[in-house]
mmCIF file of C-alpha atoms in Angstrom:
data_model
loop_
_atom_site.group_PDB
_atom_site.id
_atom_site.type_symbol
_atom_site.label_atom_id
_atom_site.label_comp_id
_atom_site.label_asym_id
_atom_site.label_seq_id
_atom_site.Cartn_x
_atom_site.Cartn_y
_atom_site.Cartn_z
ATOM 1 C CA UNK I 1335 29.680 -190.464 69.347
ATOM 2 C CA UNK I 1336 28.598 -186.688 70.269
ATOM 3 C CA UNK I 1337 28.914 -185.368 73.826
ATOM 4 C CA UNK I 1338 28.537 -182.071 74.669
ATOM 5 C CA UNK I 1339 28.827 -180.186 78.214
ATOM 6 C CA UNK I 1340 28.001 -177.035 79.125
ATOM 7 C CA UNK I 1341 30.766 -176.074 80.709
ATOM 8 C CA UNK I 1342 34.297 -177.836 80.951
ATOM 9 C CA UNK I 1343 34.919 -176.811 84.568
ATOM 10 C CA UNK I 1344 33.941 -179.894 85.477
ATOM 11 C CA UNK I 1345 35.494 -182.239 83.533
ATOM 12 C CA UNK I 1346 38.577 -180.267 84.136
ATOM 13 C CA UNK I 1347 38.445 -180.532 87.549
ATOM 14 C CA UNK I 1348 38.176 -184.094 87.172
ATOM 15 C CA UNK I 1349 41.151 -185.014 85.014
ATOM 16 C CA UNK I 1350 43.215 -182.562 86.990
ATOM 17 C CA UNK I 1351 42.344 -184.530 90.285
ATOM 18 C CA UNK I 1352 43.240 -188.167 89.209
ATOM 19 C CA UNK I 1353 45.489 -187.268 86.261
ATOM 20 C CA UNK I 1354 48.141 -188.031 89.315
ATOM 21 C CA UNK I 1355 46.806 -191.568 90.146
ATOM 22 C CA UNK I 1356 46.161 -192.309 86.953
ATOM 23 C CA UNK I 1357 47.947 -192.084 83.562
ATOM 24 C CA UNK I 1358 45.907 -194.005 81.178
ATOM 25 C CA UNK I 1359 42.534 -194.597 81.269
ATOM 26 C CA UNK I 1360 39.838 -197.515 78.656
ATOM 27 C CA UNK I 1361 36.999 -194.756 78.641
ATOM 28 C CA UNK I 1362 34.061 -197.280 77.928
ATOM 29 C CA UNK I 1363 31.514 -194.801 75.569
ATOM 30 C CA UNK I 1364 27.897 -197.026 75.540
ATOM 31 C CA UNK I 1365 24.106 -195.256 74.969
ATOM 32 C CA UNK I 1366 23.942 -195.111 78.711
ATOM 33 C CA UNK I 1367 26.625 -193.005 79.019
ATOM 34 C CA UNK I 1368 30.445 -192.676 79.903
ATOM 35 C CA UNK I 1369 32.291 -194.220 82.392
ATOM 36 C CA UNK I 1370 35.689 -196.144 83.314
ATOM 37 C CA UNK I 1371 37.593 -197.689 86.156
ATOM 38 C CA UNK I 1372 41.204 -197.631 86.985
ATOM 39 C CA UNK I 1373 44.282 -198.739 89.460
ATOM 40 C CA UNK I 1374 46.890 -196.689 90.427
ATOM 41 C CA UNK I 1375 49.809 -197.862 89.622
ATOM 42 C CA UNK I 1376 51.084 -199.168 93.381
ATOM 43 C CA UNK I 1377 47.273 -200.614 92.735
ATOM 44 C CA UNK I 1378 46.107 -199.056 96.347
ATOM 45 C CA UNK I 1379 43.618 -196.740 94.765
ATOM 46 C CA UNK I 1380 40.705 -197.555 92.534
ATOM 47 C CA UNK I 1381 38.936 -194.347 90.495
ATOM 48 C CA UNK I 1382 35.613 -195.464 89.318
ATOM 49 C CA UNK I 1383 34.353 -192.802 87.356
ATOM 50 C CA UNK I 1384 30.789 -192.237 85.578
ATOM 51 C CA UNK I 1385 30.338 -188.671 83.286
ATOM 52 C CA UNK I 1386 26.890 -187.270 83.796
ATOM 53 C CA UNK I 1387 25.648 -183.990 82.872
ATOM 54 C CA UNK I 1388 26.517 -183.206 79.369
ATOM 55 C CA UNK I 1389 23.590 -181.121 77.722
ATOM 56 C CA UNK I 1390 24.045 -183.643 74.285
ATOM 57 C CA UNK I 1391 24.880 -187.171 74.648
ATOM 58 C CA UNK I 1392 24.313 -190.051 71.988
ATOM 59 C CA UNK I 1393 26.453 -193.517 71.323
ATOM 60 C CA UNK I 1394 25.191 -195.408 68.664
ATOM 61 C CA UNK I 1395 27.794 -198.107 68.685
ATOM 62 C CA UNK I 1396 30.017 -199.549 72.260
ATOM 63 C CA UNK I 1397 33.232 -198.287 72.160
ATOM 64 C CA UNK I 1398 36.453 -197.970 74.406
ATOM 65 C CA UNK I 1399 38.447 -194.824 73.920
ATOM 66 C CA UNK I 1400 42.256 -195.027 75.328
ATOM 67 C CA UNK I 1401 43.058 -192.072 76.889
ATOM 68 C CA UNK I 1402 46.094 -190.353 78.590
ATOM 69 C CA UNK I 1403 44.732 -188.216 80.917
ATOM 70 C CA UNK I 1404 47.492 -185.847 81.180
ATOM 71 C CA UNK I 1405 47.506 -184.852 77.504
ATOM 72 C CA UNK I 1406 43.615 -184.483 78.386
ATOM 73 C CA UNK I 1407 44.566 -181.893 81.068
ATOM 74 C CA UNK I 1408 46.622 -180.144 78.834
ATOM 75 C CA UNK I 1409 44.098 -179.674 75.754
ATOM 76 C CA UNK I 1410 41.500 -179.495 78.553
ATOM 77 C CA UNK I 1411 44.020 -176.532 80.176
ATOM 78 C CA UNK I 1412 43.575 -174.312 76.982
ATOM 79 C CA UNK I 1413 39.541 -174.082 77.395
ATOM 80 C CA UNK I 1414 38.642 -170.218 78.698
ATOM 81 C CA UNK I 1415 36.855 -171.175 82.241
#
């Protein structure tokens, strides 16, 4: 799998804003793109979430990445804005 964004501002700004709701997230990686959906965990709140605009994007092969989004914020937190 290769995907590539321009910037990381926004990606940041998305993990930082439901890294609180949510602590682990299936990221489901297909050849139409990226997307997952999660409960909170007093399962109130639902974050559907879809990844568009990266410049480079290719999947090959389905795949489900498990991911804990606040060890994404804090690789994500040593990217230069």
């Amino acid at each position: 799998m290769i995907a590539t964004f321009d910037t990381a501002k926004a990606l940041k700004q998305l993990v930082d804003g439901i890294k609180h709701l949510v602590h682990d997230v299936n990221w489901q990686c297909t050849h139409e793109g990226i997307h997952f959906q999660a409960m909170d965990q007093g399962h109130v709140a639902l974050c559907s979430v879809q990844l568009v605009g990266m410049s480079a994007y290719s999947c090959p092969e389905p795949m489900v990445l498990g991911i804990s989004l606040a060890n994404v914020s804090k690789v994500l937190a040593t990217v230069p804005p």
